[in-house]
PDB file of C-alpha atoms in Angstrom:
ATOM      1  CA  MET A   1      41.812  12.832   4.489  1.00  0.00           C
ATOM      2  CA  PRO A   2      38.411  13.622   2.834  1.00  0.00           C
ATOM      3  CA  LEU A   3      35.500  11.281   3.690  1.00  0.00           C
ATOM      4  CA  ARG A   4      34.668   8.938   0.855  1.00  0.00           C
ATOM      5  CA  LEU A   5      30.982   8.393   0.477  1.00  0.00           C
ATOM      6  CA  GLU A   6      28.647   6.059  -1.343  1.00  0.00           C
ATOM      7  CA  PRO A   7      25.245   6.947  -2.820  1.00  0.00           C
ATOM      8  CA  GLU A   8      22.110   5.665  -0.964  1.00  0.00           C
ATOM      9  CA  ALA A   9      19.931   2.882  -2.455  1.00  0.00           C
ATOM     10  CA  THR A  10      17.390   4.128  -4.905  1.00  0.00           C
ATOM     11  CA  PHE A  11      13.563   3.463  -4.913  1.00  0.00           C
ATOM     12  CA  ARG A  12      14.193   1.164  -7.855  1.00  0.00           C
ATOM     13  CA  GLU A  13      16.407  -0.998  -5.679  1.00  0.00           C
ATOM     14  CA  ALA A  14      14.018  -0.851  -2.775  1.00  0.00           C
ATOM     15  CA  LEU A  15      11.156  -2.123  -4.953  1.00  0.00           C
ATOM     16  CA  ALA A  16      13.370  -4.901  -6.259  1.00  0.00           C
ATOM     17  CA  ALA A  17      14.408  -5.984  -2.823  1.00  0.00           C
ATOM     18  CA  ALA A  18      10.899  -5.864  -1.279  1.00  0.00           C
ATOM     19  CA  ASP A  19       8.890  -8.957  -0.507  1.00  0.00           C
ATOM     20  CA  ARG A  20       5.614  -7.042  -0.237  1.00  0.00           C
ATOM     21  CA  PRO A  21       4.139  -3.827  -1.700  1.00  0.00           C
ATOM     22  CA  LEU A  22       5.585  -0.509  -0.334  1.00  0.00           C
ATOM     23  CA  ALA A  23       3.277   1.833   1.546  1.00  0.00           C
ATOM     24  CA  GLY A  24       3.960   5.566   1.606  1.00  0.00           C
ATOM     25  CA  MET A  25       2.420   9.051   2.152  1.00  0.00           C
ATOM     26  CA  TRP A  26       2.598  12.455   0.667  1.00  0.00           C
ATOM     27  CA  VAL A  27       4.631  15.236   2.433  1.00  0.00           C
ATOM     28  CA  CYS A  28       3.187  18.424   1.224  1.00  0.00           C
ATOM     29  CA  SER A  29       3.493  20.938   4.062  1.00  0.00           C
ATOM     30  CA  GLY A  30       6.925  22.167   3.042  1.00  0.00           C
ATOM     31  CA  SER A  31       8.076  21.670   6.607  1.00  0.00           C
ATOM     32  CA  PRO A  32      11.354  19.778   7.422  1.00  0.00           C
ATOM     33  CA  LEU A  33       9.946  19.052  10.799  1.00  0.00           C
ATOM     34  CA  VAL A  34       6.781  17.454   9.528  1.00  0.00           C
ATOM     35  CA  ALA A  35       8.804  15.490   6.962  1.00  0.00           C
ATOM     36  CA  GLU A  36      11.015  14.094   9.757  1.00  0.00           C
ATOM     37  CA  ILE A  37       7.978  13.190  11.834  1.00  0.00           C
ATOM     38  CA  CYS A  38       6.565  11.296   8.858  1.00  0.00           C
ATOM     39  CA  ALA A  39       9.935   9.722   8.187  1.00  0.00           C
ATOM     40  CA  GLY A  40       9.970   8.059  11.570  1.00  0.00           C
ATOM     41  CA  ALA A  41       6.341   6.696  11.279  1.00  0.00           C
ATOM     42  CA  GLY A  42       7.348   3.306   9.909  1.00  0.00           C
ATOM     43  CA  LEU A  43       6.171   3.771   6.324  1.00  0.00           C
ATOM     44  CA  ASP A  44       8.410   2.655   3.404  1.00  0.00           C
ATOM     45  CA  TRP A  45       8.484   5.869   1.421  1.00  0.00           C
ATOM     46  CA  LEU A  46       7.650   9.539   1.298  1.00  0.00           C
ATOM     47  CA  LEU A  47       6.639  11.631  -1.614  1.00  0.00           C
ATOM     48  CA  ILE A  48       7.821  15.301  -1.236  1.00  0.00           C
ATOM     49  CA  ASP A  49       5.585  17.170  -3.588  1.00  0.00           C
ATOM     50  CA  ALA A  50       6.377  20.362  -5.513  1.00  0.00           C
ATOM     51  CA  GLU A  51       3.625  20.189  -8.123  1.00  0.00           C
ATOM     52  CA  HIS A  52       0.715  21.117  -5.877  1.00  0.00           C
ATOM     53  CA  SER A  53       2.599  22.128  -2.756  1.00  0.00           C
ATOM     54  CA  PRO A  54       4.588  25.086  -1.526  1.00  0.00           C
ATOM     55  CA  ASN A  55       8.030  23.524  -2.095  1.00  0.00           C
ATOM     56  CA  GLY A  56      11.005  25.282  -3.663  1.00  0.00           C
ATOM     57  CA  LEU A  57      14.636  24.234  -3.914  1.00  0.00           C
ATOM     58  CA  GLU A  58      15.511  25.318  -0.362  1.00  0.00           C
ATOM     59  CA  SER A  59      12.595  23.503   1.304  1.00  0.00           C
ATOM     60  CA  ILE A  60      13.227  20.364  -0.735  1.00  0.00           C
ATOM     61  CA  LEU A  61      16.851  20.381   0.389  1.00  0.00           C
ATOM     62  CA  ALA A  62      15.929  20.935   3.988  1.00  0.00           C
ATOM     63  CA  GLN A  63      13.483  17.976   3.839  1.00  0.00           C
ATOM     64  CA  LEU A  64      15.928  15.691   2.277  1.00  0.00           C
ATOM     65  CA  GLN A  65      18.294  16.575   5.002  1.00  0.00           C
ATOM     66  CA  ALA A  66      15.715  16.045   7.686  1.00  0.00           C
ATOM     67  CA  VAL A  67      14.693  12.548   6.578  1.00  0.00           C
ATOM     68  CA  ASN A  68      18.249  11.392   5.797  1.00  0.00           C
ATOM     69  CA  GLY A  69      19.157   8.512   8.066  1.00  0.00           C
ATOM     70  CA  TYR A  70      15.704   7.257   8.555  1.00  0.00           C
ATOM     71  CA  PRO A  71      14.787   3.907   7.058  1.00  0.00           C
ATOM     72  CA  VAL A  72      12.589   5.359   4.398  1.00  0.00           C
ATOM     73  CA  GLN A  73      12.760   6.218   0.785  1.00  0.00           C
ATOM     74  CA  ALA A  74      12.285   9.867  -0.182  1.00  0.00           C
ATOM     75  CA  MET A  75      10.876  10.510  -3.690  1.00  0.00           C
ATOM     76  CA  VAL A  76      10.293  14.070  -5.005  1.00  0.00           C
ATOM     77  CA  ARG A  77       7.731  15.182  -7.581  1.00  0.00           C
ATOM     78  CA  PRO A  78       8.754  18.283  -9.529  1.00  0.00           C
ATOM     79  CA  PRO A  79       6.114  20.634 -10.909  1.00  0.00           C
ATOM     80  CA  VAL A  80       6.850  19.911 -14.557  1.00  0.00           C
ATOM     81  CA  ASN A  81       8.810  17.507 -16.771  1.00  0.00           C
ATOM     82  CA  ASP A  82      11.639  19.865 -17.501  1.00  0.00           C
ATOM     83  CA  THR A  83      15.335  19.495 -18.155  1.00  0.00           C
ATOM     84  CA  VAL A  84      16.432  22.575 -16.175  1.00  0.00           C
ATOM     85  CA  VAL A  85      14.226  21.728 -13.132  1.00  0.00           C
ATOM     86  CA  PHE A  86      15.481  18.138 -13.133  1.00  0.00           C
ATOM     87  CA  LYS A  87      19.058  19.341 -13.200  1.00  0.00           C
ATOM     88  CA  GLN A  88      18.511  21.416 -10.055  1.00  0.00           C
ATOM     89  CA  TYR A  89      16.688  18.674  -8.245  1.00  0.00           C
ATOM     90  CA  LEU A  90      19.352  16.046  -9.087  1.00  0.00           C
ATOM     91  CA  ASP A  91      22.200  18.258  -8.035  1.00  0.00           C
ATOM     92  CA  LEU A  92      20.409  19.002  -4.743  1.00  0.00           C
ATOM     93  CA  GLY A  93      20.618  15.139  -4.051  1.00  0.00           C
ATOM     94  CA  VAL A  94      17.243  14.020  -5.225  1.00  0.00           C
ATOM     95  CA  GLN A  95      17.642  10.436  -6.204  1.00  0.00           C
ATOM     96  CA  ASN A  96      14.033   9.455  -6.916  1.00  0.00           C
ATOM     97  CA  LEU A  97      11.890  11.479  -9.282  1.00  0.00           C
ATOM     98  CA  LEU A  98       8.162  11.065  -9.871  1.00  0.00           C
ATOM     99  CA  VAL A  99       7.521  12.902 -13.099  1.00  0.00           C
ATOM    100  CA  PRO A 100       3.968  14.227 -13.510  1.00  0.00           C
ATOM    101  CA  MET A 101       1.756  14.298 -16.588  1.00  0.00           C
ATOM    102  CA  VAL A 102       3.812  11.913 -18.872  1.00  0.00           C
ATOM    103  CA  ASN A 103       1.426  11.297 -21.780  1.00  0.00           C
ATOM    104  CA  SER A 104       3.605   9.580 -24.315  1.00  0.00           C
ATOM    105  CA  ALA A 105       6.794   7.554 -24.847  1.00  0.00           C
ATOM    106  CA  ALA A 106       8.525  10.667 -26.228  1.00  0.00           C
ATOM    107  CA  GLU A 107       7.745  12.548 -22.960  1.00  0.00           C
ATOM    108  CA  ALA A 108       9.028   9.622 -20.983  1.00  0.00           C
ATOM    109  CA  GLU A 109      12.201   9.558 -23.083  1.00  0.00           C
ATOM    110  CA  ALA A 110      12.770  13.293 -22.367  1.00  0.00           C
ATOM    111  CA  ALA A 111      12.382  12.750 -18.665  1.00  0.00           C
ATOM    112  CA  VAL A 112      14.981   9.948 -18.667  1.00  0.00           C
ATOM    113  CA  ALA A 113      17.288  11.975 -20.871  1.00  0.00           C
ATOM    114  CA  ALA A 114      17.170  14.771 -18.255  1.00  0.00           C
ATOM    115  CA  THR A 115      18.563  12.529 -15.661  1.00  0.00           C
ATOM    116  CA  ARG A 116      21.503  11.229 -17.638  1.00  0.00           C
ATOM    117  CA  TYR A 117      24.876  12.937 -18.567  1.00  0.00           C
ATOM    118  CA  PRO A 118      25.901  13.043 -22.221  1.00  0.00           C
ATOM    119  CA  PRO A 119      26.303  11.034 -24.214  1.00  0.00           C
ATOM    120  CA  HIS A 120      23.303   9.170 -22.878  1.00  0.00           C
ATOM    121  CA  GLY A 121      21.239  12.249 -21.974  1.00  0.00           C
ATOM    122  CA  VAL A 122      21.255  16.080 -21.514  1.00  0.00           C
ATOM    123  CA  ARG A 123      21.876  16.567 -17.798  1.00  0.00           C
ATOM    124  CA  GLY A 124      24.204  19.437 -17.220  1.00  0.00           C
ATOM    125  CA  VAL A 125      27.485  18.788 -15.421  1.00  0.00           C
ATOM    126  CA  GLY A 126      28.150  20.459 -12.121  1.00  0.00           C
ATOM    127  CA  SER A 127      29.227  17.709  -9.742  1.00  0.00           C
ATOM    128  CA  SER A 128      31.907  19.732  -7.959  1.00  0.00           C
ATOM    129  CA  LEU A 129      29.083  22.228  -6.909  1.00  0.00           C
ATOM    130  CA  ALA A 130      26.511  19.619  -6.137  1.00  0.00           C
ATOM    131  CA  ARG A 131      25.247  17.855  -3.064  1.00  0.00           C
ATOM    132  CA  ALA A 132      24.422  14.875  -5.226  1.00  0.00           C
ATOM    133  CA  ALA A 133      28.085  14.086  -5.627  1.00  0.00           C
ATOM    134  CA  ARG A 134      28.752  15.393  -2.143  1.00  0.00           C
ATOM    135  CA  TRP A 135      30.939  17.939  -3.832  1.00  0.00           C
ATOM    136  CA  ASN A 136      33.032  15.222  -5.666  1.00  0.00           C
ATOM    137  CA  ARG A 137      33.447  13.180  -2.510  1.00  0.00           C
ATOM    138  CA  ILE A 138      31.520  10.220  -4.077  1.00  0.00           C
ATOM    139  CA  PRO A 139      34.210   8.381  -6.264  1.00  0.00           C
ATOM    140  CA  ASP A 140      33.496   8.273 -10.010  1.00  0.00           C
ATOM    141  CA  TYR A 141      30.083  10.021  -9.435  1.00  0.00           C
ATOM    142  CA  LEU A 142      29.933  11.249 -13.159  1.00  0.00           C
ATOM    143  CA  ALA A 143      30.295   7.744 -14.468  1.00  0.00           C
ATOM    144  CA  ARG A 144      27.949   6.231 -11.919  1.00  0.00           C
ATOM    145  CA  ALA A 145      25.279   9.037 -11.633  1.00  0.00           C
ATOM    146  CA  ALA A 146      22.707   7.089 -13.653  1.00  0.00           C
ATOM    147  CA  GLU A 147      22.813   4.288 -11.131  1.00  0.00           C
ATOM    148  CA  THR A 148      21.923   6.719  -8.334  1.00  0.00           C
ATOM    149  CA  VAL A 149      18.678   7.986  -9.859  1.00  0.00           C
ATOM    150  CA  SER A 150      15.307   6.310 -10.263  1.00  0.00           C
ATOM    151  CA  VAL A 151      12.607   7.565 -12.580  1.00  0.00           C
ATOM    152  CA  THR A 152       8.963   6.948 -12.067  1.00  0.00           C
ATOM    153  CA  VAL A 153       6.473   8.500 -14.462  1.00  0.00           C
ATOM    154  CA  GLN A 154       2.898   9.476 -13.739  1.00  0.00           C
ATOM    155  CA  ILE A 155       0.010   8.007 -15.945  1.00  0.00           C
ATOM    156  CA  GLU A 156      -2.779  10.410 -15.281  1.00  0.00           C
ATOM    157  CA  SER A 157      -4.608  11.022 -18.486  1.00  0.00           C
ATOM    158  CA  GLU A 158      -6.598   9.148 -21.067  1.00  0.00           C
ATOM    159  CA  ALA A 159      -3.742   9.739 -23.561  1.00  0.00           C
ATOM    160  CA  ALA A 160      -1.257   8.244 -21.094  1.00  0.00           C
ATOM    161  CA  VAL A 161      -3.439   5.152 -20.451  1.00  0.00           C
ATOM    162  CA  ALA A 162      -3.652   4.656 -24.269  1.00  0.00           C
ATOM    163  CA  ALA A 163       0.119   4.885 -24.568  1.00  0.00           C
ATOM    164  CA  VAL A 164       0.955   2.985 -21.355  1.00  0.00           C
ATOM    165  CA  GLU A 165       2.648   0.009 -23.063  1.00  0.00           C
ATOM    166  CA  ASN A 166       4.999   2.354 -25.129  1.00  0.00           C
ATOM    167  CA  ILE A 167       5.834   4.346 -22.010  1.00  0.00           C
ATOM    168  CA  LEU A 168       6.605   1.147 -20.065  1.00  0.00           C
ATOM    169  CA  ALA A 169       8.953   0.155 -22.903  1.00  0.00           C
ATOM    170  CA  VAL A 170      11.101   3.235 -22.561  1.00  0.00           C
ATOM    171  CA  ASP A 171      14.576   2.319 -21.295  1.00  0.00           C
ATOM    172  CA  GLY A 172      15.239   4.113 -17.985  1.00  0.00           C
ATOM    173  CA  VAL A 173      11.593   4.292 -16.878  1.00  0.00           C
ATOM    174  CA  ASP A 174      11.816   2.318 -13.684  1.00  0.00           C
ATOM    175  CA  ALA A 175       8.168   2.375 -12.826  1.00  0.00           C
ATOM    176  CA  ILE A 176       4.805   3.997 -13.416  1.00  0.00           C
ATOM    177  CA  PHE A 177       2.487   5.628 -10.958  1.00  0.00           C
ATOM    178  CA  LEU A 178      -1.203   6.023 -11.544  1.00  0.00           C
ATOM    179  CA  GLY A 179      -2.999   9.279 -10.573  1.00  0.00           C
ATOM    180  CA  PRO A 180      -6.719   8.566 -10.446  1.00  0.00           C
ATOM    181  CA  ALA A 181      -7.746  12.156  -9.700  1.00  0.00           C
ATOM    182  CA  ASP A 182      -6.314  13.730 -12.883  1.00  0.00           C
ATOM    183  CA  LEU A 183      -7.141  10.610 -14.830  1.00  0.00           C
ATOM    184  CA  ALA A 184     -10.884  10.858 -13.789  1.00  0.00           C
ATOM    185  CA  ALA A 185     -10.766  14.597 -14.764  1.00  0.00           C
ATOM    186  CA  SER A 186      -9.303  13.773 -18.232  1.00  0.00           C
ATOM    187  CA  MET A 187     -12.261  11.198 -18.732  1.00  0.00           C
ATOM    188  CA  GLY A 188     -14.760  13.890 -17.946  1.00  0.00           C
ATOM    189  CA  LEU A 189     -15.383  12.417 -14.424  1.00  0.00           C
ATOM    190  CA  LEU A 190     -13.933  15.187 -12.338  1.00  0.00           C
ATOM    191  CA  GLY A 191     -13.825  14.252  -8.687  1.00  0.00           C
ATOM    192  CA  GLN A 192     -14.958  10.715  -9.399  1.00  0.00           C
ATOM    193  CA  GLN A 193     -11.847   8.648  -8.732  1.00  0.00           C
ATOM    194  CA  GLU A 194     -13.934   5.620  -7.702  1.00  0.00           C
ATOM    195  CA  HIS A 195     -15.997   5.633 -11.004  1.00  0.00           C
ATOM    196  CA  PRO A 196     -15.910   2.137 -12.554  1.00  0.00           C
ATOM    197  CA  GLU A 197     -14.343   3.512 -15.771  1.00  0.00           C
ATOM    198  CA  VAL A 198     -11.573   5.139 -13.825  1.00  0.00           C
ATOM    199  CA  ARG A 199     -10.992   1.941 -11.795  1.00  0.00           C
ATOM    200  CA  ALA A 200     -10.813  -0.075 -15.015  1.00  0.00           C
ATOM    201  CA  ALA A 201      -8.238   2.241 -16.581  1.00  0.00           C
ATOM    202  CA  VAL A 202      -6.075   2.034 -13.484  1.00  0.00           C
ATOM    203  CA  GLU A 203      -6.434  -1.774 -13.587  1.00  0.00           C
ATOM    204  CA  HIS A 204      -5.539  -1.861 -17.248  1.00  0.00           C
ATOM    205  CA  CYS A 205      -2.265  -0.049 -16.533  1.00  0.00           C
ATOM    206  CA  LEU A 206      -1.422  -2.312 -13.561  1.00  0.00           C
ATOM    207  CA  THR A 207      -1.852  -5.340 -15.924  1.00  0.00           C
ATOM    208  CA  ALA A 208       0.361  -3.633 -18.621  1.00  0.00           C
ATOM    209  CA  ALA A 209       3.022  -2.947 -16.029  1.00  0.00           C
ATOM    210  CA  LYS A 210       2.972  -6.558 -14.819  1.00  0.00           C
ATOM    211  CA  THR A 211       3.252  -7.818 -18.444  1.00  0.00           C
ATOM    212  CA  ALA A 212       6.192  -5.356 -19.078  1.00  0.00           C
ATOM    213  CA  GLY A 213       7.950  -6.573 -15.900  1.00  0.00           C
ATOM    214  CA  LYS A 214       7.935  -3.059 -14.287  1.00  0.00           C
ATOM    215  CA  PRO A 215       6.506  -2.018 -10.993  1.00  0.00           C
ATOM    216  CA  ALA A 216       3.320   0.123 -10.892  1.00  0.00           C
ATOM    217  CA  GLY A 217       2.068   2.239  -8.054  1.00  0.00           C
ATOM    218  CA  VAL A 218      -1.189   4.113  -7.397  1.00  0.00           C
ATOM    219  CA  ASN A 219      -2.462   6.889  -5.259  1.00  0.00           C
ATOM    220  CA  ALA A 220      -5.465   5.730  -3.106  1.00  0.00           C
ATOM    221  CA  PHE A 221      -6.459   7.347   0.164  1.00  0.00           C
ATOM    222  CA  ASN A 222      -9.523   5.040   0.482  1.00  0.00           C
ATOM    223  CA  GLU A 223      -8.316   1.883   2.249  1.00  0.00           C
ATOM    224  CA  GLY A 224     -10.721  -0.401   0.397  1.00  0.00           C
ATOM    225  CA  THR A 225      -9.536   0.969  -2.992  1.00  0.00           C
ATOM    226  CA  ALA A 226      -5.957   0.753  -2.028  1.00  0.00           C
ATOM    227  CA  ARG A 227      -6.225  -2.828  -0.962  1.00  0.00           C
ATOM    228  CA  ALA A 228      -8.059  -3.616  -4.248  1.00  0.00           C
ATOM    229  CA  TYR A 229      -5.293  -2.103  -6.288  1.00  0.00           C
ATOM    230  CA  LEU A 230      -2.678  -3.953  -4.215  1.00  0.00           C
ATOM    231  CA  ALA A 231      -4.600  -7.202  -4.924  1.00  0.00           C
ATOM    232  CA  GLY A 232      -4.609  -6.182  -8.533  1.00  0.00           C
ATOM    233  CA  GLY A 233      -0.835  -6.004  -8.717  1.00  0.00           C
ATOM    234  CA  ALA A 234       0.249  -2.583  -7.456  1.00  0.00           C
ATOM    235  CA  SER A 235       3.799  -2.643  -6.076  1.00  0.00           C
ATOM    236  CA  PHE A 236       3.669   0.573  -4.162  1.00  0.00           C
ATOM    237  CA  VAL A 237       0.894   2.942  -2.938  1.00  0.00           C
ATOM    238  CA  LEU A 238       0.353   6.380  -1.443  1.00  0.00           C
ATOM    239  CA  VAL A 239      -2.355   6.120   1.199  1.00  0.00           C
ATOM    240  CA  GLY A 240      -2.396   9.519   2.919  1.00  0.00           C
ATOM    241  CA  ALA A 241      -0.853  13.040   3.125  1.00  0.00           C
ATOM    242  CA  ASP A 242       0.512  15.060   6.001  1.00  0.00           C
ATOM    243  CA  VAL A 243      -1.759  18.001   5.374  1.00  0.00           C
ATOM    244  CA  ALA A 244      -4.899  15.725   4.893  1.00  0.00           C
ATOM    245  CA  ILE A 245      -4.216  14.014   8.238  1.00  0.00           C
ATOM    246  CA  LEU A 246      -3.803  17.331  10.053  1.00  0.00           C
ATOM    247  CA  ALA A 247      -6.967  18.797   8.366  1.00  0.00           C
ATOM    248  CA  ARG A 248      -9.100  15.783   9.279  1.00  0.00           C
ATOM    249  CA  ALA A 249      -7.659  15.436  12.793  1.00  0.00           C
ATOM    250  CA  SER A 250      -8.062  19.185  13.641  1.00  0.00           C
ATOM    251  CA  GLU A 251     -11.666  19.061  12.368  1.00  0.00           C
ATOM    252  CA  ALA A 252     -12.357  16.071  14.683  1.00  0.00           C
ATOM    253  CA  LEU A 253     -11.095  18.143  17.590  1.00  0.00           C
ATOM    254  CA  ALA A 254     -13.313  21.093  16.641  1.00  0.00           C
ATOM    255  CA  SER A 255     -16.228  18.669  16.344  1.00  0.00           C
ATOM    256  CA  THR A 256     -15.493  17.141  19.642  1.00  0.00           C
ATOM    257  CA  TYR A 257     -15.153  20.331  21.696  1.00  0.00           C
ATOM    258  CA  ILE A 258     -17.218  22.841  19.717  1.00  0.00           C
ATOM    259  CA  ALA A 259     -20.045  21.138  17.821  1.00  0.00           C
ATOM    260  CA  ASN A 260     -20.750  18.985  20.842  1.00  0.00           C
ATOM    261  CA  ASP A 261     -21.473  19.969  24.421  1.00  0.00           C
ATOM    262  CA  PRO A 262     -18.084  21.279  25.760  1.00  0.00           C
ATOM    263  CA  VAL A 263     -19.016  20.441  29.302  1.00  0.00           C
ATOM    264  CA  ALA A 264     -20.072  16.904  28.625  1.00  0.00           C
ATOM    265  CA  GLU A 265     -18.451  14.151  30.588  1.00  0.00           C
ATOM    266  CA  PRO A 266     -15.232  13.219  28.776  1.00  0.00           C
ATOM    267  CA  VAL A 267     -14.846   9.845  27.103  1.00  0.00           C
ATOM    268  CA  GLU A 268     -11.866   7.869  28.511  1.00  0.00           C
ATOM    269  CA  THR A 269      -9.326   7.331  25.799  1.00  0.00           C
ATOM    270  CA  PRO A 270      -5.707   5.958  25.997  1.00  0.00           C
ATOM    271  CA  ASP A 271      -2.977   8.589  26.290  1.00  0.00           C
ATOM    272  CA  SER A 272      -1.380   8.769  22.912  1.00  0.00           C
ATOM    273  CA  TYR A 273       1.283  11.341  23.612  1.00  0.00           C
TER     274      TYR A 273
END
């Protein structure tokens, strides 16, 4: 007899059940092994990125399989707000989407529609071929599919900040996520994520989300900034990235053994392996 399966809980449900903000990190390397290492770190969620990272359908699938079974939520960011791309991601088994560059309520509505089957949306039907339905081993998947998907949209431009209340009002938008880097660029402050005007725009959106009764998250690698946004009402944060951690740690090794005297007396440190 075939195994009958149930969908896993979504990021929407994890946020609703949490008694504290959820902390996560980017997974950008494209490596299932690195994704699995990060999944076991004790964080609440991972963002597998395909907008600025070398991730295609095959590598996303492999990473979803690698982190499956770990007590961590996996969210995936596609490269673009596109119906065909979403169809492919959802059929792979992506349950939590982070949609980049959503600048208006209309764009948010299009993102939601791409995750819903007709008559409530425009998602193409292929459940018998799809991992999402476990090849039709999930009972009533077509009728229940919308329950298995969460949609978070990114607010990362001046236009999006101006429209944030309307974006939050879109049915099916479960949360918003602030991207200070692109937001700063759109404000003419490229590379100045800590600028007071950028911080103020982020805080405005956090307040709007609280008023709308929807969660808001933010990207903040600086610990002081992250804690300030958490104090300001952020429900979830991204506080690091696999590639950034590797870059900084490998640079530290080079600085220790090359920039300094390589024959100097070693400093005693606890064994971390």
